[in-house]
CSV table of C-alpha atoms and ligand atoms in Angstrom, one decimal:
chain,number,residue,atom,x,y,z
A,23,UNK,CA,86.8,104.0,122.9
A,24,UNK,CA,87.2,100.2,122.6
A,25,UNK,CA,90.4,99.0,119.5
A,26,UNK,CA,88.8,96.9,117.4
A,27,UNK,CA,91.0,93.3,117.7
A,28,UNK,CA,92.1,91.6,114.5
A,29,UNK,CA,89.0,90.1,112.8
A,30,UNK,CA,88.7,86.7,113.5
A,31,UNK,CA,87.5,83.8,111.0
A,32,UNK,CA,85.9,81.5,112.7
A,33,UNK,CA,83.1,81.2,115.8
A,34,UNK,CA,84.5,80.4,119.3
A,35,UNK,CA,84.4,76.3,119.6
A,36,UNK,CA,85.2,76.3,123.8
A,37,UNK,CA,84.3,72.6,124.7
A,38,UNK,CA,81.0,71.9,126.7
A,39,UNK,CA,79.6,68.7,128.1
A,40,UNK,CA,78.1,67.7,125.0
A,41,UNK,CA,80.6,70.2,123.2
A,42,UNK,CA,83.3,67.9,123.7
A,43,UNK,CA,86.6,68.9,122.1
A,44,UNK,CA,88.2,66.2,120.4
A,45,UNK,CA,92.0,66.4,122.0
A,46,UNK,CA,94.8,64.0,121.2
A,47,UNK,CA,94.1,61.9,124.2
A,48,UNK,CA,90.3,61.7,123.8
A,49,UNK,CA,87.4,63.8,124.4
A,50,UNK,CA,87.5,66.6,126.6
A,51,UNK,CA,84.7,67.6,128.4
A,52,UNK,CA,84.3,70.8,130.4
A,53,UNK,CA,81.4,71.3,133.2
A,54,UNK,CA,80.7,74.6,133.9
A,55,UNK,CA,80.7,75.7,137.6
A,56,UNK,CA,79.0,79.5,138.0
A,57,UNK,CA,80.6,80.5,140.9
A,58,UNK,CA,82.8,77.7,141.6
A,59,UNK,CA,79.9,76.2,143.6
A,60,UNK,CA,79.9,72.5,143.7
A,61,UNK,CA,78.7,70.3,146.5
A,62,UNK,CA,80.3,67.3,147.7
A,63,UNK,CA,77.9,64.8,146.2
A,64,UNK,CA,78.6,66.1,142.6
A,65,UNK,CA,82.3,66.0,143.6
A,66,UNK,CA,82.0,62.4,144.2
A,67,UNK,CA,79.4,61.9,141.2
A,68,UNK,CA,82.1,63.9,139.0
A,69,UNK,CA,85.4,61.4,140.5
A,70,UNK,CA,83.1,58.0,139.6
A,71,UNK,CA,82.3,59.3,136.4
A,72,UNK,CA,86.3,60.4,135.6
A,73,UNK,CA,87.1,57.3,136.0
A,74,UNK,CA,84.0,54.9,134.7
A,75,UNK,CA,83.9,57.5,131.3
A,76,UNK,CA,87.2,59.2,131.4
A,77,UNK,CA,90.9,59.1,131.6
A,78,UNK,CA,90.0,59.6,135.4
A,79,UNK,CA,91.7,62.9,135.8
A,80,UNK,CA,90.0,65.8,136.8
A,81,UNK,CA,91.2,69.1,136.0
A,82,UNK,CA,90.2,72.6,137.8
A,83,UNK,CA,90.3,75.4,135.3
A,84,UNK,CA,91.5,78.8,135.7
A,85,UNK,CA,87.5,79.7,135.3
A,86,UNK,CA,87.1,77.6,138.5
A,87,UNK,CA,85.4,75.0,136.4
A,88,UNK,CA,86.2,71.0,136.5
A,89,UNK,CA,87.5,68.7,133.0
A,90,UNK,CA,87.0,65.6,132.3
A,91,UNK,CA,89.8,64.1,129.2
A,92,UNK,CA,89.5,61.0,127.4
A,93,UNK,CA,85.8,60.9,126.8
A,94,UNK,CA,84.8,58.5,124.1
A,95,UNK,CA,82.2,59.6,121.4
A,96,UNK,CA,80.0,56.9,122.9
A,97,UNK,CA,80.0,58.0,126.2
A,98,UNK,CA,79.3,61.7,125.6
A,99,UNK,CA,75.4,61.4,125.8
A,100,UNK,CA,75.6,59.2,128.9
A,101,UNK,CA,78.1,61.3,130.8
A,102,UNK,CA,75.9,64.5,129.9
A,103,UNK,CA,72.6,63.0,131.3
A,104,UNK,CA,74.6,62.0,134.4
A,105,UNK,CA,75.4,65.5,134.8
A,106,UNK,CA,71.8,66.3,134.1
A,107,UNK,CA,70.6,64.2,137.0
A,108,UNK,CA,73.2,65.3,139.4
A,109,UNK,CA,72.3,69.1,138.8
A,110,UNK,CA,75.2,69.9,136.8
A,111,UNK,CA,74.2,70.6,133.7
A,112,UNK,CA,70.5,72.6,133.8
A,113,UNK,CA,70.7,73.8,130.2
A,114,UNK,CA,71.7,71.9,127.1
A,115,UNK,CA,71.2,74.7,125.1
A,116,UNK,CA,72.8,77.6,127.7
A,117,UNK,CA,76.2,74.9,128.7
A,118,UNK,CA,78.7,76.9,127.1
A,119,UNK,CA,77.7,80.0,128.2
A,120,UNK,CA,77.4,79.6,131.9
A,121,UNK,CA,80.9,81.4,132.4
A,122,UNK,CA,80.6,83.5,136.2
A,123,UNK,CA,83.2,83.4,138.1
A,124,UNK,CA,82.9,85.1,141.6
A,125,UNK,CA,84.9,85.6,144.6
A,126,UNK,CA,85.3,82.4,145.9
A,127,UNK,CA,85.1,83.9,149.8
A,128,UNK,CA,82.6,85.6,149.7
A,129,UNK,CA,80.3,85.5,152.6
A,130,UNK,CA,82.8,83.7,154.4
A,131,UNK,CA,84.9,86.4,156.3
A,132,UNK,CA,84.3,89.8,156.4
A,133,UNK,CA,86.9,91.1,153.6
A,134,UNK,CA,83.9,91.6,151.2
A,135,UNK,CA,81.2,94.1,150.9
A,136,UNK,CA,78.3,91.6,150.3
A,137,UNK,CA,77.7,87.9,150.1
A,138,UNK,CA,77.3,88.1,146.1
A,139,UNK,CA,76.4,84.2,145.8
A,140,UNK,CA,72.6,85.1,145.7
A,141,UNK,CA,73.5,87.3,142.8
A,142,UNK,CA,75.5,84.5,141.1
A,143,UNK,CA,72.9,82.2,141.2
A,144,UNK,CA,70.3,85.0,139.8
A,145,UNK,CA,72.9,85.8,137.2
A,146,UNK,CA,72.9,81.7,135.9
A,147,UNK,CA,69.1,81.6,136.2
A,148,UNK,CA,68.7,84.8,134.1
A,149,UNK,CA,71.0,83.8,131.7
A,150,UNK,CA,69.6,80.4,130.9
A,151,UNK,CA,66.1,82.2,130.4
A,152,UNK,CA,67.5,84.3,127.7
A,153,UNK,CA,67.0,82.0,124.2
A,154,UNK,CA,69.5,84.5,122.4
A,155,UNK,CA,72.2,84.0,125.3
A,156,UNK,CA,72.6,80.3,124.4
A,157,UNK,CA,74.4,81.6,121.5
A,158,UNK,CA,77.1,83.5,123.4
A,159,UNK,CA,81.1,83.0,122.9
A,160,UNK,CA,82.4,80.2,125.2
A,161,UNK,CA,85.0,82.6,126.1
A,162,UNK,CA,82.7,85.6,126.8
A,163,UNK,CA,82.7,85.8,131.0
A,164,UNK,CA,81.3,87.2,133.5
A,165,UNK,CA,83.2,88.1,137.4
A,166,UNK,CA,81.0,89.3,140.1
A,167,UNK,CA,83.2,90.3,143.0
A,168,UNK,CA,82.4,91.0,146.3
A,169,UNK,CA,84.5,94.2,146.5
A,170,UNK,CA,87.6,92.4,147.7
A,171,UNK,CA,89.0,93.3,144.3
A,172,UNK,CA,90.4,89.3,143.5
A,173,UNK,CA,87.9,88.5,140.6
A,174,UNK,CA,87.5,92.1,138.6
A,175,UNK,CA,90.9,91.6,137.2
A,176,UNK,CA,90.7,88.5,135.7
A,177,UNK,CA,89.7,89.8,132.4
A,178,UNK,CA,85.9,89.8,132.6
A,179,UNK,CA,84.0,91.1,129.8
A,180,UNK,CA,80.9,91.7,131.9
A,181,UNK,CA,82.1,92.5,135.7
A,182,UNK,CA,79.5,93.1,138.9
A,183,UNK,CA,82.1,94.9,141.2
A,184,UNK,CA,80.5,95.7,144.5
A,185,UNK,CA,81.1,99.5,145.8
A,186,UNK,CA,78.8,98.7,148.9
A,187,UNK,CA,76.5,97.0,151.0
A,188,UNK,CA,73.6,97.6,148.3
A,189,UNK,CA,75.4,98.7,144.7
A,190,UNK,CA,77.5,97.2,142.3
A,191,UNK,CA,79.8,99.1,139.9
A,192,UNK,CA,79.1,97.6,136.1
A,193,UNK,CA,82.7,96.4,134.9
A,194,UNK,CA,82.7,96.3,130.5
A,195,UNK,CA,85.7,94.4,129.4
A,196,UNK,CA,87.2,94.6,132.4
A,197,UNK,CA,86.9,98.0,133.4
A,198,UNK,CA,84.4,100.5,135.4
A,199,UNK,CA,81.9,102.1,132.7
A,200,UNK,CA,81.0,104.1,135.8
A,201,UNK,CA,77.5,102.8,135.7
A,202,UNK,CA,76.1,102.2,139.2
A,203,UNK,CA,73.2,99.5,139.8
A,204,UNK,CA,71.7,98.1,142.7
A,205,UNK,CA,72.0,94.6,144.5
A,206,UNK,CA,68.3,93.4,143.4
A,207,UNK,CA,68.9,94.9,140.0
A,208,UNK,CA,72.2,93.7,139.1
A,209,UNK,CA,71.9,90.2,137.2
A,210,UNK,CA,69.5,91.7,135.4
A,211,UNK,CA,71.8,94.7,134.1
A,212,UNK,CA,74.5,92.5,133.0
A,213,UNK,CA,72.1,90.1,131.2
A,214,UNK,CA,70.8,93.4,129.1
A,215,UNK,CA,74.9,94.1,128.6
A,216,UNK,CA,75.2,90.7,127.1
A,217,UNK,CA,71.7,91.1,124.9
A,218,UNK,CA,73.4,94.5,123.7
A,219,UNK,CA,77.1,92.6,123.6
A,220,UNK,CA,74.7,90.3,121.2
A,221,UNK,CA,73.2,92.7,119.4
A,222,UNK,CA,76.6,94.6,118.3
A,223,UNK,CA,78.3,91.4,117.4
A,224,UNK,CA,75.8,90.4,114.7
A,225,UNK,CA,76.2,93.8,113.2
A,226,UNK,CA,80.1,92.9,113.1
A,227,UNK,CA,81.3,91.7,109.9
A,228,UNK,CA,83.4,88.9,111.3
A,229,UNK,CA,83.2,86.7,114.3
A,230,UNK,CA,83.4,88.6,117.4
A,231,UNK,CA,84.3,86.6,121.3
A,232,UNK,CA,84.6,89.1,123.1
A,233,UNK,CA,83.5,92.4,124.3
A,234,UNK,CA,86.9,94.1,124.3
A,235,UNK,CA,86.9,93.0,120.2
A,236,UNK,CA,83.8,95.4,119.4
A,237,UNK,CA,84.2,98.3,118.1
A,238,UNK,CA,83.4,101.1,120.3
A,239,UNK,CA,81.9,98.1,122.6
A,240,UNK,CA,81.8,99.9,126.0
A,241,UNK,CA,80.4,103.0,125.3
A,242,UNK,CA,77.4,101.6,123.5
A,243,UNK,CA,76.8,98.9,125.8
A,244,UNK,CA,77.0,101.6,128.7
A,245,UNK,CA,74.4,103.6,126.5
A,246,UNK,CA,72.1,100.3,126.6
A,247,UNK,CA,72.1,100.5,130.1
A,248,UNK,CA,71.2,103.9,130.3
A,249,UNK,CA,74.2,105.6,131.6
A,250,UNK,CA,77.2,107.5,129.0
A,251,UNK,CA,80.2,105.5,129.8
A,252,UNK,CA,82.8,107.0,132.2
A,253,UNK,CA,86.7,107.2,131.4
A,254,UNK,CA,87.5,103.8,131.8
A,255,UNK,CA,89.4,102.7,135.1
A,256,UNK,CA,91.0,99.9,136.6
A,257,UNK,CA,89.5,98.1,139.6
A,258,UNK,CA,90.9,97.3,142.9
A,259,UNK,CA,93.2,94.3,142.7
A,260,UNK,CA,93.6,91.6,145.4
A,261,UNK,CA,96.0,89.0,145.9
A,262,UNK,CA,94.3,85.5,144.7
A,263,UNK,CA,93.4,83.2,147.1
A,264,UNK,CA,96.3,80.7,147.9
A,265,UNK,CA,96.6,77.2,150.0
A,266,UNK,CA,96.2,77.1,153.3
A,267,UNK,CA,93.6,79.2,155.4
A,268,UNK,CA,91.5,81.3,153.0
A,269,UNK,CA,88.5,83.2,154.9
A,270,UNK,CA,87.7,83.1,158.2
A,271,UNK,CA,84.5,83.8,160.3
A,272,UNK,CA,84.2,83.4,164.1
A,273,UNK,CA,85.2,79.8,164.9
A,274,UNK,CA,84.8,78.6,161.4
A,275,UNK,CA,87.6,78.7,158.3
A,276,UNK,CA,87.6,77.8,154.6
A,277,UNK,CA,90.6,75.8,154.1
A,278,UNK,CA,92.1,76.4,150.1
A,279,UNK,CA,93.3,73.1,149.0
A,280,UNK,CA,95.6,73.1,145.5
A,281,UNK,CA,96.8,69.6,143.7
A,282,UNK,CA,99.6,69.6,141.4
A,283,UNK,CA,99.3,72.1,138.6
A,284,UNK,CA,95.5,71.2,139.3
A,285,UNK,CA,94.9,67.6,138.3
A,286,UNK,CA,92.6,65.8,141.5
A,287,UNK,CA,92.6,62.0,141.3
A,288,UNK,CA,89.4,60.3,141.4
A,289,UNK,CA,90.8,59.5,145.2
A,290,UNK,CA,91.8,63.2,146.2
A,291,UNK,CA,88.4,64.5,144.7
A,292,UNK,CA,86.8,62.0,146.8
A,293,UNK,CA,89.0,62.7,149.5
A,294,UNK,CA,88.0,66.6,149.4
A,295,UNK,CA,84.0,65.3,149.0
A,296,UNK,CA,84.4,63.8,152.8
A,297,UNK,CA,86.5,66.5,153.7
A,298,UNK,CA,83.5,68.5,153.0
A,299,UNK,CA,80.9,66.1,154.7
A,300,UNK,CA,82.4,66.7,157.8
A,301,UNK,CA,82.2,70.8,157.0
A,302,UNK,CA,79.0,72.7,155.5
A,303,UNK,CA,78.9,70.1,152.5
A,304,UNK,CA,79.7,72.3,150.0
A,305,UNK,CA,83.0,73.0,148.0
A,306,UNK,CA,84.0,76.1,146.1
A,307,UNK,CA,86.4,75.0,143.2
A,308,UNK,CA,89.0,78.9,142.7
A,309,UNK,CA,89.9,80.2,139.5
A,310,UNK,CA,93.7,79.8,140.8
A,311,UNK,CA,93.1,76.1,140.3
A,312,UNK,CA,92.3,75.0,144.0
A,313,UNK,CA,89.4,74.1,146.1
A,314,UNK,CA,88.0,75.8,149.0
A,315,UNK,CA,86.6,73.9,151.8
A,316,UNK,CA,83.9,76.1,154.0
A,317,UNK,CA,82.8,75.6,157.2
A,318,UNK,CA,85.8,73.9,158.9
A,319,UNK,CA,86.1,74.2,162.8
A,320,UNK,CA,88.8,76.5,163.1
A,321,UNK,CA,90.3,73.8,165.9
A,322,UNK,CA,90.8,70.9,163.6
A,323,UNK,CA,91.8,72.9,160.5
A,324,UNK,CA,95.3,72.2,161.5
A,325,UNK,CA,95.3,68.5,161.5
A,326,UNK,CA,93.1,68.1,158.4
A,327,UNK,CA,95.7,70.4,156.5
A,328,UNK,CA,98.4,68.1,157.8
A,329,UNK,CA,96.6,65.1,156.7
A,330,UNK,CA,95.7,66.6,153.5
A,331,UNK,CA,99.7,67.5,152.9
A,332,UNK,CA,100.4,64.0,153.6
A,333,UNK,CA,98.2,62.9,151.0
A,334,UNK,CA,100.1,64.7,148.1
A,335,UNK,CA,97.5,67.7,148.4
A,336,UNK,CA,99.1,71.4,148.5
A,337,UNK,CA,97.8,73.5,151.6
A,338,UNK,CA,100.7,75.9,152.2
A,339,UNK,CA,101.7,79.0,150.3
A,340,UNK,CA,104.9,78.6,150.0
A,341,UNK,CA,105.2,75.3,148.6
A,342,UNK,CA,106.7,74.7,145.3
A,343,UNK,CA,103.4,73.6,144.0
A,344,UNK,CA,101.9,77.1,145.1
A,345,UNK,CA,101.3,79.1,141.6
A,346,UNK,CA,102.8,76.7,139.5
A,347,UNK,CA,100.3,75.5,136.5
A,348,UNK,CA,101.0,73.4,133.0
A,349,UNK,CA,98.9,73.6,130.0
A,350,UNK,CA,98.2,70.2,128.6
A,351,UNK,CA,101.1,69.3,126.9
A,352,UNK,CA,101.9,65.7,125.5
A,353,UNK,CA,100.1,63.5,125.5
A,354,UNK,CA,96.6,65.8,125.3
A,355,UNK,CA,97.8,68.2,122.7
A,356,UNK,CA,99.2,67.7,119.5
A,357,UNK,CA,100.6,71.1,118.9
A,358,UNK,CA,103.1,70.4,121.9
A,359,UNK,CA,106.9,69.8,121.4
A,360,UNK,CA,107.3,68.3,124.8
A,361,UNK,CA,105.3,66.5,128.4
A,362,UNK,CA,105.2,69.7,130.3
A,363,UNK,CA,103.3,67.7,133.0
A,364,UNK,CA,105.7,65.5,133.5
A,365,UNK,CA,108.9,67.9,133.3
A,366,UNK,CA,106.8,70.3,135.7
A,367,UNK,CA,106.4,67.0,137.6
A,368,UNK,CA,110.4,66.1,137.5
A,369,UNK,CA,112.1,69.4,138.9
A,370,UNK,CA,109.0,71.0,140.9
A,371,UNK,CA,111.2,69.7,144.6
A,372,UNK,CA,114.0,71.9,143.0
A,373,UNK,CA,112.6,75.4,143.1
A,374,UNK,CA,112.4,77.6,145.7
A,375,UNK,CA,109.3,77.8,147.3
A,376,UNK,CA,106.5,80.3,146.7
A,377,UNK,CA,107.3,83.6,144.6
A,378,UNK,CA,105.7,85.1,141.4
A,379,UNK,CA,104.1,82.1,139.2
A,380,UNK,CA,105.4,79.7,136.9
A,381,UNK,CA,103.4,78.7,134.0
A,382,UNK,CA,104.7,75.8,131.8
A,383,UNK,CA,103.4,75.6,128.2
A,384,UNK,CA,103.8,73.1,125.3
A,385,UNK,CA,103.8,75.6,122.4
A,386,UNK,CA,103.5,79.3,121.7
A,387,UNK,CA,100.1,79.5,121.5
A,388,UNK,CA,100.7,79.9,125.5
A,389,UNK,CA,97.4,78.5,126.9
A,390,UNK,CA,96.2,79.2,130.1
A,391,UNK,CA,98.9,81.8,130.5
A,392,UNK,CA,97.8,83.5,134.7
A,393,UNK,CA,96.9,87.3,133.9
A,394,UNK,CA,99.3,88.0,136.5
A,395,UNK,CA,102.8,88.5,136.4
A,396,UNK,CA,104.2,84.6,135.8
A,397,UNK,CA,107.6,83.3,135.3
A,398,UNK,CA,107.1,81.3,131.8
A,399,UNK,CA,108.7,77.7,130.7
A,400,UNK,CA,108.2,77.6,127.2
A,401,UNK,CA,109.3,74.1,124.9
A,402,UNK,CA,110.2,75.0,121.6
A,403,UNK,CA,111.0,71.6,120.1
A,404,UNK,CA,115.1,73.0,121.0
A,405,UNK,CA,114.7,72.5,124.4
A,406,UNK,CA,112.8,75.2,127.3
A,407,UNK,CA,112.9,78.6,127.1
A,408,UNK,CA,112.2,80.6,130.3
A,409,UNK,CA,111.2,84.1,129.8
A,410,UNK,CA,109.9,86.7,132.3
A,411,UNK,CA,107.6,89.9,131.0
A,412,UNK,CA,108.1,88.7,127.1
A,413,UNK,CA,112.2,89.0,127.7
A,414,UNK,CA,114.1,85.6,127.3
A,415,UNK,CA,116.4,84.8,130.3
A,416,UNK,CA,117.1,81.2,129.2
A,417,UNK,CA,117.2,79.2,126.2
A,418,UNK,CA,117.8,75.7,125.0
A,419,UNK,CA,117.4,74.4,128.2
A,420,UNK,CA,116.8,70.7,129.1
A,421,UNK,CA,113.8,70.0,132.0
A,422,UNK,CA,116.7,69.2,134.4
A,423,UNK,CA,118.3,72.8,134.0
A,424,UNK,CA,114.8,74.8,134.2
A,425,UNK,CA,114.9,75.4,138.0
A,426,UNK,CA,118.2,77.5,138.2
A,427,UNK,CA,116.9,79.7,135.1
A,428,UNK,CA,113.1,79.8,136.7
A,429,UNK,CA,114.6,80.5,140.2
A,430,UNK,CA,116.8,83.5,139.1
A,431,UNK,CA,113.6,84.7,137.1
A,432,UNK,CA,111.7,84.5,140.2
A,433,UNK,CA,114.3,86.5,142.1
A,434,UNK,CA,114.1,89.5,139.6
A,435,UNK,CA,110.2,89.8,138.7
B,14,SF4,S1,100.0,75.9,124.7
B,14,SF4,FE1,100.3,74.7,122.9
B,14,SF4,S2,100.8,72.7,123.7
B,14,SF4,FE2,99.9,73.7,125.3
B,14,SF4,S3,97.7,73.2,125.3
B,14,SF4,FE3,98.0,75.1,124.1
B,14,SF4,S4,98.2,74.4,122.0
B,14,SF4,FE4,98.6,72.6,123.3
């Protein structure tokens, strides 16, 4: 049985396209990528339009979607029917709720079960039929994961989990209600677990987001689909996918391409678009806040990750770049006592390469805090504190004296 969160007071607000948040440095503007999937045209469409209708950043999200800041009020209508016309945006009404994140491999090595980007697809075209679904929680997601265990964990409320060739396990809030479905019927199951998810929440007294915030959530939902729910277990976990060579099939690789703490440059998305041209044409942006390129000849991989390197992209593990992420900070947030970016920026060549992640926030609210074990840089208007697993290890640090404290953190997580 599912605790019941703290009630909440007010309905989820998660930016859209024509959601647009209104942020300290402008409009923010979110485009939802199910799956990741983007091809290289939109990539190109989305780097013009950064920088013709926004502050020409583009930021990957750690739901493998893309940001545009610094939208102005008179531009939001424009820039959504650009993303209209260029395939991005198939559902005014559905925008915010398009949240599927899926193994970003999948289908290109043989470390999954099943190519689940058929089901993706089927899951985003269900869920836009669905009038009620328009009306979901931006936050609410959905992870369908190939069986390689990298997606399941990531605090899904409605998980596909492959278990073979042919079935998928249904994940509620993150965990196996033991309820078994097959391939052709499985976007269709967790569509019927959000129409129940739906159904609960507006018997809830106050504003639910998320499944794991109903009361007894799982095993009624479980019930909906016709099974009792099982004592809840954990999936498999998998490392996340990090720069450098990412899947491999035959003579062909994806190559996973990260940019510092996951802002691309009109120039380094357009760079990636061509990179892409000369692959399958398609790009597949990872919820660790990187971009996989499928389809490159295993032969030249090598010399287009140099290049890429040499262009200020990250394509190797252990880099210091590798893990390390930045919520917005100043100037984008108000609530922030300091310019994480920039600090992040300042000391990133002092830290020792690769280890647990680092995760540098403006304010306790923490956002965008990995689920995974991270080593945490927190301003609190006194200077950083770094803490590791909720314990303080450093406090009142200036940016210049954050990579000794992170580094020794590192050493003991
Ligand atoms: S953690 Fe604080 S400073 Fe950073 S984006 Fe969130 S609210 Fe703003």
């Amino acid at each position: 049985m599912n605790k019941p969160g703290p009630p909440r007071t007010r309905e989820d607000a998660c930016p859209g396209a024509w959601h647009v948040h209104a942020a300290a440095d402008g409009g923010l503007a979110r485009i939802r990528l199910p799956g990741g999937r983007i091809t290289a045209g939109q990539m190109r469409f989305l780097a013009e339009s950064a920088s013709e209708l926004g502050n020409g950043q583009l930021e990957l999200t750690s739901r493998a979607n893309l940001q545009l800041r610094g939208v102005d009020d008179s531009d939001v209508a424009e820039l959504a029917t650009r993303l209209g016309s260029h395939g991005l945006l198939p559902s005014r009404s559905h925008e915010t709720c398009r949240n599927v994140i899926a193994s970003p491999c999948t289908g290109l090595d043989d470390d999954g079960l099943l190519d689940v980007s058929r089901c993706v697809e089927e899951l985003d075209t269900a869920l836009c039929a669905v009038p009620e679904l328009a009306a979901l929680p931006g936050r609410f997601l959905f992870t369908v994961d190939d069986g390689r265990g990298d997606v399941s964990t990531l605090g899904g409320d409605i998980g596909l989990h492959a278990v073979g060739a042919t079935e998928f396990a249904v994940l509620l809030a993150g965990r196996d209600s033991g309820v078994r479905v097959g391939q052709e019927s499985a976007a269709r199951s967790a569509i019927t677990a959000a129409e129940a998810f739906m159904r609960q929440r507006a018997a809830e007294p106050a504003p639910v987001w998320r499944l794991a915030e109903l009361y007894d959530g799982r095993r009624r939902i479980a019930a909906d689909l016709g099974r009792p729910c099982s004592e809840p277990s954990d999936p498999p976990f998998t490392e996340p996918v990090r720069p450098g060579i990412a899947a491999r099939r035959g003579n062909l690789v994806a190559l996973a391409v990260g940019a510092p703490l996951g802002r691309l440059t009109p120039q380094r998305a357009s760079q990636l678009a061509a990179l892409a041209d000369r692959a399958g044409g398609d790009l597949r942006i990872t919820p660790w806040r990187s971009v996989l390129v499928p389809g490159l000849a295993a032969a030249e991989a090598a010399t287009r990750a140099q290049h890429l390197r040499e262009q200020g992209f990250v394509v190797e593990a252990d880099s210091p770049w590798s893990g390390m992420t930045a919520c917005t900070g100043t100037p984008g947030c108000a609530k922030s006592h300091a310019d994480v970016q920039r600090d992040a920026h300042r000391v990133a060549e002092s830290l020792e390469p690769g280890g647990t992640p680092v995760h540098w926030v403006g304010c306790s609210r923490r956002c965008g805090t990995p689920r995974a074990t991270a080593v945490e840089v927190l301003a609190t208007g006194a200077g950083y504190d770094v803490r590791l697993a909720d314990e303080v290890t450093a406090s009142g640090l200036d940016a210049e004296d954050t990579p000794a404290a992170i580094n020794a953190a590192r050493r003991t997580a």
